[in-house]
PDB file of C-alpha atoms in Angstrom:
ATOM      1  CA  ASN K  84     -16.201  54.859 -63.405  1.00 59.00           C
ATOM      2  CA  LYS K  85     -16.249  54.641 -59.586  1.00 62.00           C
ATOM      3  CA  LEU K  86     -15.451  50.972 -59.820  1.00 60.00           C
ATOM      4  CA  LEU K  87     -12.473  51.781 -62.022  1.00 63.00           C
ATOM      5  CA  ASP K  88     -11.215  54.406 -59.515  1.00 66.00           C
ATOM      6  CA  ILE K  89     -11.487  51.890 -56.629  1.00 64.00           C
ATOM      7  CA  SER K  90      -9.659  49.291 -58.667  1.00 73.00           C
ATOM      8  CA  ARG K  91      -6.852  51.754 -59.531  1.00 74.00           C
ATOM      9  CA  ARG K  92      -6.534  52.796 -55.873  1.00 76.00           C
ATOM     10  CA  GLU K  93      -6.359  49.162 -54.705  1.00 78.00           C
ATOM     11  CA  SER K  94      -3.868  48.387 -57.448  1.00 79.00           C
ATOM     12  CA  LYS K  95      -1.697  51.331 -56.340  1.00 80.00           C
ATOM     13  CA  GLU K  96      -1.880  50.236 -52.670  1.00 82.00           C
ATOM     14  CA  LEU K  97      -0.981  46.676 -53.594  1.00 81.00           C
ATOM     15  CA  SER K  98       1.935  47.876 -55.725  1.00 82.00           C
ATOM     16  CA  GLU K  99       3.222  49.993 -52.823  1.00 85.00           C
ATOM     17  CA  LYS K 100       2.912  47.042 -50.407  1.00 85.00           C
ATOM     18  CA  LEU K 101       4.700  44.800 -52.899  1.00 84.00           C
ATOM     19  CA  LEU K 102       7.576  47.286 -53.264  1.00 83.00           C
ATOM     20  CA  SER K 103       7.798  47.623 -49.484  1.00 82.00           C
ATOM     21  CA  THR K 104       7.865  43.846 -49.016  1.00 81.00           C
ATOM     22  CA  GLN K 105      10.495  43.413 -51.733  1.00 77.00           C
ATOM     23  CA  ALA K 106      12.669  46.040 -50.043  1.00 74.00           C
ATOM     24  CA  ARG K 107      12.383  44.207 -46.710  1.00 74.00           C
ATOM     25  CA  VAL K 108      13.256  40.865 -48.325  1.00 72.00           C
ATOM     26  CA  ARG K 109      16.365  42.408 -49.876  1.00 69.00           C
ATOM     27  CA  GLY K 110      17.259  43.746 -46.425  1.00 66.00           C
ATOM     28  CA  ILE K 111      17.366  40.278 -44.879  1.00 67.00           C
ATOM     29  CA  GLN K 112      20.956  39.121 -44.855  1.00 62.00           C
ATOM     30  CA  LEU K 113      21.277  35.411 -45.449  1.00 62.00           C
ATOM     31  CA  GLU K 114      25.066  35.390 -45.258  1.00 63.00           C
ATOM     32  CA  PRO K 115      25.318  35.801 -41.446  1.00 70.00           C
ATOM     33  CA  LEU K 116      22.835  32.945 -41.021  1.00 69.00           C
ATOM     34  CA  SER K 117      24.925  30.562 -43.114  1.00 72.00           C
ATOM     35  CA  ALA K 118      28.087  31.598 -41.255  1.00 75.00           C
ATOM     36  CA  ARG K 119      26.308  30.993 -37.952  1.00 78.00           C
ATOM     37  CA  LYS K 120      25.171  27.569 -39.204  1.00 82.00           C
ATOM     38  CA  ILE K 121      28.762  26.628 -40.060  1.00 83.00           C
ATOM     39  CA  GLY K 122      29.927  27.815 -36.635  1.00 84.00           C
ATOM     40  CA  LEU K 123      27.235  25.805 -34.876  1.00 86.00           C
ATOM     41  CA  GLU K 124      28.066  22.700 -36.912  1.00 87.00           C
ATOM     42  CA  GLN K 125      31.728  23.015 -35.927  1.00 88.00           C
ATOM     43  CA  GLN K 126      30.729  23.493 -32.288  1.00 88.00           C
ATOM     44  CA  LEU K 127      28.559  20.354 -32.498  1.00 88.00           C
ATOM     45  CA  ILE K 128      31.465  18.336 -33.912  1.00 87.00           C
ATOM     46  CA  GLN K 129      33.765  19.534 -31.108  1.00 86.00           C
ATOM     47  CA  THR K 130      31.170  18.850 -28.407  1.00 85.00           C
ATOM     48  CA  THR K 131      30.517  15.369 -29.811  1.00 83.00           C
ATOM     49  CA  LYS K 132      34.264  14.594 -29.703  1.00 80.00           C
ATOM     50  CA  GLN K 133      34.398  15.751 -26.076  1.00 76.00           C
ATOM     51  CA  LEU K 134      31.347  13.656 -25.200  1.00 71.00           C
ATOM     52  CA  ASN K 135      32.858  10.540 -26.798  1.00 69.00           C
ATOM     53  CA  THR K 136      36.102  11.093 -24.891  1.00 65.00           C
ATOM     54  CA  ALA K 137      34.250  11.506 -21.589  1.00 56.00           C
ATOM     55  CA  GLN K 138      32.122   8.395 -22.188  1.00 54.00           C
ATOM     56  CA  GLY K 139      35.239   6.334 -22.868  1.00 53.00           C
ATOM     57  CA  ILE K 140      36.888   7.527 -19.679  1.00 50.00           C
ATOM     58  CA  LEU K 141      33.868   7.058 -17.430  1.00 43.00           C
ATOM     59  CA  SER K 142      33.273   3.486 -18.564  1.00 45.00           C
ATOM     60  CA  GLN K 143      36.655   2.235 -17.258  1.00 47.00           C
ATOM     61  CA  PRO K 144      38.041   1.227 -13.836  1.00 52.00           C
ATOM     62  CA  VAL K 145      39.602   3.924 -11.647  1.00 44.00           C
ATOM     63  CA  ASN K 146      43.268   3.064 -12.349  1.00 57.00           C
ATOM     64  CA  THR K 147      42.587   3.263 -16.083  1.00 60.00           C
ATOM     65  CA  THR K 148      40.727   6.527 -15.544  1.00 62.00           C
ATOM     66  CA  ASN K 149      43.749   8.005 -13.730  1.00 71.00           C
ATOM     67  CA  THR K 150      46.092   7.001 -16.546  1.00 75.00           C
ATOM     68  CA  THR K 151      43.655   8.289 -19.164  1.00 79.00           C
ATOM     69  CA  GLY K 152      43.552  11.576 -17.260  1.00 83.00           C
ATOM     70  CA  THR K 153      47.347  11.688 -17.454  1.00 86.00           C
ATOM     71  CA  VAL K 154      47.176  11.124 -21.222  1.00 88.00           C
ATOM     72  CA  LEU K 155      44.600  13.920 -21.598  1.00 89.00           C
ATOM     73  CA  ALA K 156      46.626  16.326 -19.438  1.00 91.00           C
ATOM     74  CA  THR K 157      49.795  15.527 -21.381  1.00 92.00           C
ATOM     75  CA  ALA K 158      47.999  16.139 -24.694  1.00 93.00           C
ATOM     76  CA  LYS K 159      46.779  19.483 -23.360  1.00 94.00           C
ATOM     77  CA  THR K 160      50.321  20.389 -22.263  1.00 94.00           C
ATOM     78  CA  TYR K 161      51.457  19.856 -25.863  1.00 96.00           C
ATOM     79  CA  SER K 162      48.475  21.831 -27.279  1.00 95.00           C
ATOM     80  CA  LEU K 163      47.092  18.742 -29.006  1.00 95.00           C
ATOM     81  CA  GLU K 164      43.464  17.934 -29.672  1.00 92.00           C
ATOM     82  CA  ILE K 165      42.281  14.400 -28.950  1.00 92.00           C
ATOM     83  CA  THR K 166      39.871  13.635 -31.771  1.00 91.00           C
ATOM     84  CA  GLN K 167      39.247  10.010 -30.850  1.00 91.00           C
ATOM     85  CA  LEU K 168      39.638   7.971 -27.694  1.00 89.00           C
ATOM     86  CA  LYS K 169      38.555   4.356 -27.334  1.00 89.00           C
ATOM     87  CA  LEU K 170      39.145   1.974 -24.474  1.00 85.00           C
ATOM     88  CA  SER K 171      38.672  -1.774 -24.672  1.00 84.00           C
ATOM     89  CA  GLY K 172      37.282  -3.682 -21.734  1.00 76.00           C
ATOM     90  CA  PRO K 173      39.772  -5.407 -19.435  1.00 79.00           C
ATOM     91  CA  SER K 174      41.161  -8.685 -20.749  1.00 79.00           C
ATOM     92  CA  ASP K 175      43.332 -11.288 -19.054  1.00 81.00           C
ATOM     93  CA  ALA K 176      47.077 -10.905 -19.555  1.00 79.00           C
ATOM     94  CA  THR K 177      50.364 -12.039 -18.078  1.00 77.00           C
ATOM     95  CA  LEU K 178      52.939  -9.474 -17.047  1.00 71.00           C
ATOM     96  CA  ALA K 179      56.359 -10.702 -15.884  1.00 71.00           C
ATOM     97  CA  GLY K 180      54.819 -14.062 -14.949  1.00 75.00           C
ATOM     98  CA  MET K 181      51.967 -12.494 -12.931  1.00 75.00           C
ATOM     99  CA  ASN K 182      48.268 -12.496 -13.739  1.00 78.00           C
ATOM    100  CA  ALA K 183      47.121  -9.077 -14.874  1.00 78.00           C
ATOM    101  CA  SER K 184      44.293  -7.226 -16.586  1.00 80.00           C
ATOM    102  CA  ALA K 185      45.030  -5.336 -19.765  1.00 84.00           C
ATOM    103  CA  VAL K 186      43.103  -2.396 -21.186  1.00 86.00           C
ATOM    104  CA  LEU K 187      43.856  -1.206 -24.716  1.00 89.00           C
ATOM    105  CA  ILE K 188      43.619   2.539 -25.311  1.00 90.00           C
ATOM    106  CA  THR K 189      43.405   3.741 -28.886  1.00 93.00           C
ATOM    107  CA  LEU K 190      43.582   7.456 -29.458  1.00 93.00           C
ATOM    108  CA  THR K 191      44.055   9.958 -32.255  1.00 94.00           C
ATOM    109  CA  VAL K 192      45.608  13.343 -31.558  1.00 95.00           C
ATOM    110  CA  GLU K 193      46.033  16.343 -33.868  1.00 94.00           C
ATOM    111  CA  GLY K 194      48.413  19.261 -33.719  1.00 94.00           C
ATOM    112  CA  SER K 195      51.783  20.451 -34.908  1.00 93.00           C
ATOM    113  CA  MET K 196      54.354  17.819 -35.856  1.00 92.00           C
ATOM    114  CA  GLY K 197      56.790  18.959 -33.147  1.00 93.00           C
ATOM    115  CA  ASN K 198      54.106  18.749 -30.465  1.00 95.00           C
ATOM    116  CA  LEU K 199      53.049  15.278 -31.650  1.00 95.00           C
ATOM    117  CA  VAL K 200      56.622  14.000 -31.346  1.00 94.00           C
ATOM    118  CA  GLY K 201      57.036  15.621 -27.907  1.00 95.00           C
ATOM    119  CA  PHE K 202      53.732  14.127 -26.722  1.00 95.00           C
ATOM    120  CA  ILE K 203      54.646  10.612 -27.867  1.00 93.00           C
ATOM    121  CA  THR K 204      58.060  10.870 -26.228  1.00 92.00           C
ATOM    122  CA  LYS K 205      56.484  12.089 -22.991  1.00 93.00           C
ATOM    123  CA  LEU K 206      53.909   9.258 -23.011  1.00 90.00           C
ATOM    124  CA  ASN K 207      56.755   6.761 -22.725  1.00 86.00           C
ATOM    125  CA  THR K 208      57.766   8.344 -19.399  1.00 88.00           C
ATOM    126  CA  VAL K 209      54.399   9.257 -17.827  1.00 86.00           C
ATOM    127  CA  ILE K 210      52.636   5.934 -18.459  1.00 83.00           C
ATOM    128  CA  THR K 211      54.076   3.821 -15.669  1.00 78.00           C
ATOM    129  CA  ASN K 212      51.471   1.047 -15.731  1.00 79.00           C
ATOM    130  CA  GLY K 213      51.579   0.288 -19.448  1.00 82.00           C
ATOM    131  CA  ALA K 214      53.362   0.613 -22.742  1.00 85.00           C
ATOM    132  CA  VAL K 215      52.916   2.326 -26.075  1.00 90.00           C
ATOM    133  CA  ASP K 216      52.267  -0.488 -28.560  1.00 92.00           C
ATOM    134  CA  SER K 217      52.136   1.365 -31.860  1.00 94.00           C
ATOM    135  CA  ILE K 218      52.175   4.827 -33.372  1.00 94.00           C
ATOM    136  CA  MET K 219      51.232   5.987 -36.852  1.00 95.00           C
ATOM    137  CA  ILE K 220      51.889   9.639 -37.677  1.00 93.00           C
ATOM    138  CA  THR K 221      50.128  11.219 -40.647  1.00 92.00           C
ATOM    139  CA  ASN K 222      51.233  14.532 -42.129  1.00 90.00           C
ATOM    140  CA  PRO K 223      48.565  15.422 -44.704  1.00 84.00           C
ATOM    141  CA  GLU K 224      49.377  17.714 -47.600  1.00 76.00           C
ATOM    142  CA  ILE K 225      45.798  18.981 -47.725  1.00 77.00           C
ATOM    143  CA  ALA K 226      45.398  22.636 -46.777  1.00 73.00           C
ATOM    144  CA  GLY K 227      43.664  23.050 -43.441  1.00 77.00           C
ATOM    145  CA  LYS K 228      44.364  19.487 -42.265  1.00 85.00           C
ATOM    146  CA  LYS K 229      46.601  19.072 -39.239  1.00 89.00           C
ATOM    147  CA  PRO K 230      49.212  16.380 -38.690  1.00 94.00           C
ATOM    148  CA  SER K 231      47.843  13.562 -36.529  1.00 94.00           C
ATOM    149  CA  ALA K 232      48.997  10.468 -34.684  1.00 95.00           C
ATOM    150  CA  ASP K 233      47.102   7.237 -34.098  1.00 96.00           C
ATOM    151  CA  ILE K 234      48.414   5.694 -30.883  1.00 95.00           C
ATOM    152  CA  LYS K 235      47.700   2.344 -29.261  1.00 95.00           C
ATOM    153  CA  LEU K 236      48.821   1.697 -25.730  1.00 91.00           C
ATOM    154  CA  THR K 237      48.122  -1.047 -23.240  1.00 88.00           C
ATOM    155  CA  LEU K 238      47.595  -0.444 -19.523  1.00 83.00           C
ATOM    156  CA  TYR K 239      48.189  -3.260 -17.073  1.00 81.00           C
ATOM    157  CA  THR K 240      46.828  -3.877 -13.605  1.00 78.00           C
ATOM    158  CA  VAL K 241      48.392  -6.767 -11.687  1.00 72.00           C
ATOM    159  CA  GLN K 242      45.700  -8.923 -10.111  1.00 66.00           C
ATOM    160  CA  SER K 243      46.143  -9.730  -6.449  1.00 56.00           C
ATOM    161  CA  ARG K 244      46.143 -13.424  -5.524  1.00 50.00           C
TER     162      ARG K 244
END
């Protein structure tokens, strides 16, 4: 009979602990953790884009870096986000009969359609050592997607004799 009383007491204690543990588990909110995960993933994407942009800029000669800085500042002025920036290594070119180096810059910017058009127009005046080669504007009809422009421009540096 004593053994049965001990067993009932232990069973009651275990049941109470189980109920307490179940209540605590229900109290844990998983929703804020998933929202935080999404926020951190978005922050990682943004930081990676910024890192890729910085790496592209730092790997180029100073005159290209100055022009790239002008492009970045102009994009910021128009509230655009540069989502991709690639620079090719210098290649030999001829500019008005003179030997030159050419660097191709390929970039993608996102933002409002009006700001994209203003940015592209401004690029044609602020880039004094190169030219805009091509532009492709995309205006997606998908909710949450921003209009974007893929732009290729070539920067020239005349080589001294």
